[in-house]
Amino acid sequence: MKKSLLVSFALTLALPASTVFAQPSTPVAPDVHKWDDGASLAISDDLYTAGGDVYLQTAVRGDSFVAGGTVSVTERTGKDLHAAGGTIVVDAPVGDDVRIAGGTITISAPVAGDVLIMGGKVHLTKDATVGGDLYVFGGSVKVDGSVRGAVRIEADDVEIAGTLNGPADIRTMHAVISGNVMGDTRLAAQRISVGEKALFGGNLRYWQLAGPLQLGTKAKGQAVFDMNLQRKVPDSDEGKNALPAF
């Protein structure tokens, strides 16, 4: 099934589903939406909301659809989280999938399902865990957390300092690998930097402009320098402008 993140987000906002269009519980400035009913209460259905700034500080048992200049999620979303905005921060667990489009995106909490992101600057901190697959298209991407499933990243700059447990497909101008990449991996970059503690646990096929890497014991499987991967390296603006399709 092919689906653009932005089209998917727009369509879901338009659906006449069973939805809570909640009002902020705390009066705040115009164009600022804030829910802070406390951890003992929760929105029992889906939540759709948009504003200049949106602070979601109440748990949502269903899906959350949030759009704003700044979006902050600090209480649990029971099902899917869909968000669009300039700055998006997810500091609370998500019970299923996450789909985000934004400028600066930070995830610092567990996500049970898949994560699909389009952003300028994307960071999965050490507190972020992805139980499913991870798809990221952006300008710069840093993964300090862990991903259980498959990984696809296309960006100008990619840094992997955490752990990728499944197969990985990374296409970038500059890749920095200082963590653990445990599944079979395809890595295409103009330049690849490998840290002292980096580990490739599966088979690795890669290309960089400077030629083959000296990996030694950092590669537990077969490491192959593949000239055919040169064409997989994105142009400098491709990662930011391309729409992913699945």
CSV table of C-alpha atoms in Angstrom, one decimal:
chain,number,residue,atom,x,y,z
A,1,MET,CA,0.0,0.0,0.0
A,2,LYS,CA,1.5,3.3,-1.1
A,3,LYS,CA,0.8,6.3,1.1
A,4,SER,CA,2.4,9.8,1.4
A,5,LEU,CA,2.8,11.0,5.0
A,6,LEU,CA,1.4,14.4,4.3
A,7,VAL,CA,-1.5,13.2,2.2
A,8,SER,CA,-2.3,10.6,4.9
A,9,PHE,CA,-2.3,13.3,7.6
A,10,ALA,CA,-4.5,15.6,5.7
A,11,LEU,CA,-7.0,12.9,4.9
A,12,THR,CA,-7.3,11.7,8.4
A,13,LEU,CA,-7.9,15.2,9.7
A,14,ALA,CA,-10.9,15.3,7.3
A,15,LEU,CA,-12.5,12.0,8.3
A,16,PRO,CA,-15.8,12.2,10.2
A,17,ALA,CA,-14.7,9.5,12.7
A,18,SER,CA,-15.9,9.2,16.3
A,19,THR,CA,-13.7,12.0,17.6
A,20,VAL,CA,-13.3,14.3,20.6
A,21,PHE,CA,-12.8,17.9,19.6
A,22,ALA,CA,-11.8,18.8,23.1
A,23,GLN,CA,-11.3,22.3,24.5
A,24,PRO,CA,-8.3,23.3,26.6
A,25,SER,CA,-8.9,22.8,30.3
A,26,THR,CA,-6.6,25.7,31.3
A,27,PRO,CA,-7.2,29.2,29.8
A,28,VAL,CA,-4.2,30.3,27.9
A,29,ALA,CA,-3.3,32.9,25.3
A,30,PRO,CA,-5.1,32.9,22.0
A,31,ASP,CA,-3.9,30.3,19.5
A,32,VAL,CA,-2.4,28.3,22.3
A,33,HIS,CA,-4.1,25.0,23.1
A,34,LYS,CA,-3.3,23.3,26.4
A,35,TRP,CA,-4.7,20.1,27.9
A,36,ASP,CA,-3.6,19.4,31.5
A,37,ASP,CA,-6.4,17.5,33.2
A,38,GLY,CA,-3.9,15.4,35.0
A,39,ALA,CA,-2.6,11.9,34.8
A,40,SER,CA,-5.7,10.5,36.6
A,41,LEU,CA,-8.0,11.6,33.7
A,42,ALA,CA,-7.9,10.7,30.0
A,43,ILE,CA,-9.6,11.6,26.8
A,44,SER,CA,-11.5,8.4,26.1
A,45,ASP,CA,-11.8,8.7,22.3
A,46,ASP,CA,-9.7,10.1,19.4
A,47,LEU,CA,-8.5,13.7,19.7
A,48,TYR,CA,-8.1,16.1,16.8
A,49,THR,CA,-6.7,19.6,17.6
A,50,ALA,CA,-4.7,22.3,15.9
A,51,GLY,CA,-3.4,25.7,17.1
A,52,GLY,CA,-0.4,28.0,17.1
A,53,ASP,CA,1.1,26.0,20.0
A,54,VAL,CA,-0.4,22.7,21.3
A,55,TYR,CA,0.6,21.2,24.6
A,56,LEU,CA,-1.0,17.8,25.1
A,57,GLN,CA,-0.6,17.0,28.8
A,58,THR,CA,-3.5,14.6,29.2
A,59,ALA,CA,-3.6,11.0,28.2
A,60,VAL,CA,-5.5,10.0,25.0
A,61,ARG,CA,-6.9,6.5,24.9
A,62,GLY,CA,-7.5,6.6,21.1
A,63,ASP,CA,-5.6,8.2,18.3
A,64,SER,CA,-4.2,11.8,18.5
A,65,PHE,CA,-4.2,14.1,15.4
A,66,VAL,CA,-2.3,17.3,16.4
A,67,ALA,CA,-1.0,20.2,14.3
A,68,GLY,CA,0.7,23.4,15.5
A,69,GLY,CA,3.7,25.7,15.3
A,70,THR,CA,4.9,23.9,18.5
A,71,VAL,CA,3.5,20.5,19.5
A,72,SER,CA,4.4,19.0,22.8
A,73,VAL,CA,3.1,15.6,23.9
A,74,THR,CA,3.8,14.7,27.6
A,75,GLU,CA,1.1,12.1,28.3
A,76,ARG,CA,0.5,8.7,26.8
A,77,THR,CA,-1.3,8.2,23.5
A,78,GLY,CA,-3.1,4.9,23.6
A,79,LYS,CA,-3.1,4.2,19.8
A,80,ASP,CA,-1.6,6.2,16.9
A,81,LEU,CA,-0.1,9.6,17.1
A,82,HIS,CA,-0.2,11.9,14.0
A,83,ALA,CA,1.5,15.2,14.3
A,84,ALA,CA,2.5,18.1,12.0
A,85,GLY,CA,4.3,21.3,13.0
A,86,GLY,CA,7.4,23.4,13.2
A,87,THR,CA,8.8,21.9,16.4
A,88,ILE,CA,7.4,18.6,17.7
A,89,VAL,CA,8.5,16.9,20.9
A,90,VAL,CA,7.2,13.5,22.0
A,91,ASP,CA,8.0,12.8,25.6
A,92,ALA,CA,5.4,10.2,26.4
A,93,PRO,CA,4.7,6.6,25.3
A,94,VAL,CA,2.7,5.8,22.2
A,95,GLY,CA,0.7,2.6,22.1
A,96,ASP,CA,0.9,2.0,18.3
A,97,ASP,CA,2.3,4.0,15.3
A,98,VAL,CA,3.7,7.5,15.0
A,99,ARG,CA,3.5,9.6,11.8
A,100,ILE,CA,5.1,13.0,12.0
A,101,ALA,CA,5.9,15.8,9.5
A,102,GLY,CA,7.8,18.9,10.9
A,103,GLY,CA,10.8,21.0,11.1
A,104,THR,CA,12.5,19.9,14.3
A,105,ILE,CA,11.3,16.5,15.7
A,106,THR,CA,12.4,14.9,18.9
A,107,ILE,CA,11.1,11.6,20.3
A,108,SER,CA,12.2,10.6,23.8
A,109,ALA,CA,9.8,7.8,24.7
A,110,PRO,CA,8.8,4.3,23.7
A,111,VAL,CA,6.7,3.7,20.6
A,112,ALA,CA,5.1,0.3,20.4
A,113,GLY,CA,4.6,0.3,16.6
A,114,ASP,CA,6.1,1.8,13.5
A,115,VAL,CA,7.5,5.4,13.2
A,116,LEU,CA,7.3,7.4,10.0
A,117,ILE,CA,8.9,10.8,10.0
A,118,MET,CA,9.5,13.6,7.5
A,119,GLY,CA,11.5,16.4,9.1
A,120,GLY,CA,14.3,18.9,8.8
A,121,LYS,CA,16.1,17.8,12.0
A,122,VAL,CA,15.1,14.5,13.6
A,123,HIS,CA,16.4,13.1,16.9
A,124,LEU,CA,15.5,9.8,18.6
A,125,THR,CA,17.1,10.2,22.0
A,126,LYS,CA,18.5,7.4,24.2
A,127,ASP,CA,15.0,7.1,25.8
A,128,ALA,CA,13.3,6.4,22.5
A,129,THR,CA,12.5,2.8,21.6
A,130,VAL,CA,10.7,1.8,18.4
A,131,GLY,CA,8.9,-1.6,18.6
A,132,GLY,CA,8.2,-1.8,14.9
A,133,ASP,CA,9.9,-0.3,11.8
A,134,LEU,CA,11.5,3.1,11.4
A,135,TYR,CA,11.2,5.3,8.3
A,136,VAL,CA,12.8,8.7,8.3
A,137,PHE,CA,13.2,11.2,5.5
A,138,GLY,CA,14.9,14.4,6.6
A,139,GLY,CA,17.8,16.9,6.6
A,140,SER,CA,19.7,15.5,9.6
A,141,VAL,CA,18.8,12.3,11.5
A,142,LYS,CA,20.3,11.1,14.8
A,143,VAL,CA,19.3,7.9,16.4
A,144,ASP,CA,20.5,7.4,20.0
A,145,GLY,CA,17.7,5.0,21.0
A,146,SER,CA,16.9,1.5,19.7
A,147,VAL,CA,14.8,0.1,16.9
A,148,ARG,CA,13.5,-3.4,16.9
A,149,GLY,CA,12.3,-3.7,13.3
A,150,ALA,CA,13.5,-2.6,9.9
A,151,VAL,CA,15.0,0.8,9.3
A,152,ARG,CA,15.0,3.0,6.2
A,153,ILE,CA,16.6,6.4,6.5
A,154,GLU,CA,17.3,8.9,3.7
A,155,ALA,CA,18.8,12.3,4.7
A,156,ASP,CA,21.7,14.7,4.2
A,157,ASP,CA,23.4,13.6,7.5
A,158,VAL,CA,22.8,10.4,9.5
A,159,GLU,CA,24.2,9.4,12.9
A,160,ILE,CA,23.6,6.1,14.4
A,161,ALA,CA,24.7,6.0,18.1
A,162,GLY,CA,22.1,3.6,19.4
A,163,THR,CA,21.1,0.1,18.3
A,164,LEU,CA,19.3,-1.0,15.1
A,165,ASN,CA,18.3,-4.6,15.6
A,166,GLY,CA,16.6,-5.3,12.2
A,167,PRO,CA,17.7,-4.9,8.6
A,168,ALA,CA,18.7,-1.3,7.7
A,169,ASP,CA,18.8,0.7,4.4
A,170,ILE,CA,20.6,4.1,4.9
A,171,ARG,CA,21.1,6.6,2.1
A,172,THR,CA,22.9,9.8,3.0
A,173,MET,CA,25.6,12.3,2.1
A,174,HIS,CA,27.4,11.7,5.4
A,175,ALA,CA,27.0,8.7,7.7
A,176,VAL,CA,28.4,8.4,11.2
A,177,ILE,CA,28.1,5.0,12.8
A,178,SER,CA,29.1,4.7,16.4
A,179,GLY,CA,26.5,2.3,17.7
A,180,ASN,CA,25.3,-1.2,16.9
A,181,VAL,CA,23.8,-2.1,13.5
A,182,MET,CA,22.8,-5.7,14.1
A,183,GLY,CA,20.8,-6.7,11.0
A,184,ASP,CA,21.8,-7.0,7.3
A,185,THR,CA,22.6,-3.4,6.2
A,186,ARG,CA,22.8,-1.5,3.0
A,187,LEU,CA,24.7,1.8,3.4
A,188,ALA,CA,25.2,4.3,0.6
A,189,ALA,CA,26.9,7.6,1.4
A,190,GLN,CA,29.4,10.1,0.0
A,191,ARG,CA,31.4,9.7,3.3
A,192,ILE,CA,31.1,7.1,6.0
A,193,SER,CA,32.7,7.5,9.5
A,194,VAL,CA,32.8,4.5,11.8
A,195,GLY,CA,33.5,5.0,15.5
A,196,GLU,CA,35.7,2.9,17.7
A,197,LYS,CA,32.7,1.2,19.4
A,198,ALA,CA,30.7,0.6,16.3
A,199,LEU,CA,29.5,-2.9,15.4
A,200,PHE,CA,27.9,-4.3,12.3
A,201,GLY,CA,26.3,-7.6,13.4
A,202,GLY,CA,25.0,-8.8,10.0
A,203,ASN,CA,26.1,-8.6,6.4
A,204,LEU,CA,27.0,-5.2,5.2
A,205,ARG,CA,26.9,-3.8,1.6
A,206,TYR,CA,28.2,-0.3,1.3
A,207,TRP,CA,29.6,2.5,-0.9
A,208,GLN,CA,31.5,5.7,-0.2
A,209,LEU,CA,33.5,8.0,-2.4
A,210,ALA,CA,36.8,7.2,-0.6
A,211,GLY,CA,36.6,3.5,-1.3
A,212,PRO,CA,36.5,0.5,0.9
A,213,LEU,CA,36.5,0.8,4.7
A,214,GLN,CA,38.9,-1.0,7.1
A,215,LEU,CA,36.4,-2.5,9.4
A,216,GLY,CA,38.3,-5.4,11.0
A,217,THR,CA,36.4,-6.9,13.9
A,218,LYS,CA,33.7,-4.2,13.7
A,219,ALA,CA,32.0,-6.3,11.0
A,220,LYS,CA,30.8,-9.7,12.2
A,221,GLY,CA,29.3,-10.6,8.9
A,222,GLN,CA,30.4,-10.2,5.4
A,223,ALA,CA,31.3,-6.6,4.4
A,224,VAL,CA,31.1,-5.9,0.6
A,225,PHE,CA,32.1,-2.6,-1.1
A,226,ASP,CA,29.4,-2.4,-3.8
A,227,MET,CA,29.8,0.1,-6.6
A,228,ASN,CA,26.2,-0.3,-7.6
A,229,LEU,CA,25.2,1.5,-4.4
A,230,GLN,CA,26.7,4.8,-5.7
A,231,ARG,CA,23.5,5.7,-7.4
A,232,LYS,CA,21.6,5.3,-4.2
A,233,VAL,CA,23.3,8.3,-2.6
A,234,PRO,CA,20.8,11.1,-2.4
A,235,ASP,CA,21.3,14.6,-3.8
A,236,SER,CA,21.9,17.3,-1.2
A,237,ASP,CA,18.2,18.4,-1.2
A,238,GLU,CA,16.6,15.1,-2.1
A,239,GLY,CA,16.1,13.8,1.4
A,240,LYS,CA,14.3,16.9,2.5
A,241,ASN,CA,12.1,17.4,-0.6
A,242,ALA,CA,11.1,13.8,-1.5
A,243,LEU,CA,7.8,12.3,-0.3
A,244,PRO,CA,8.1,8.7,0.9
A,245,ALA,CA,5.7,6.2,-0.5
A,246,PHE,CA,4.8,2.8,0.9
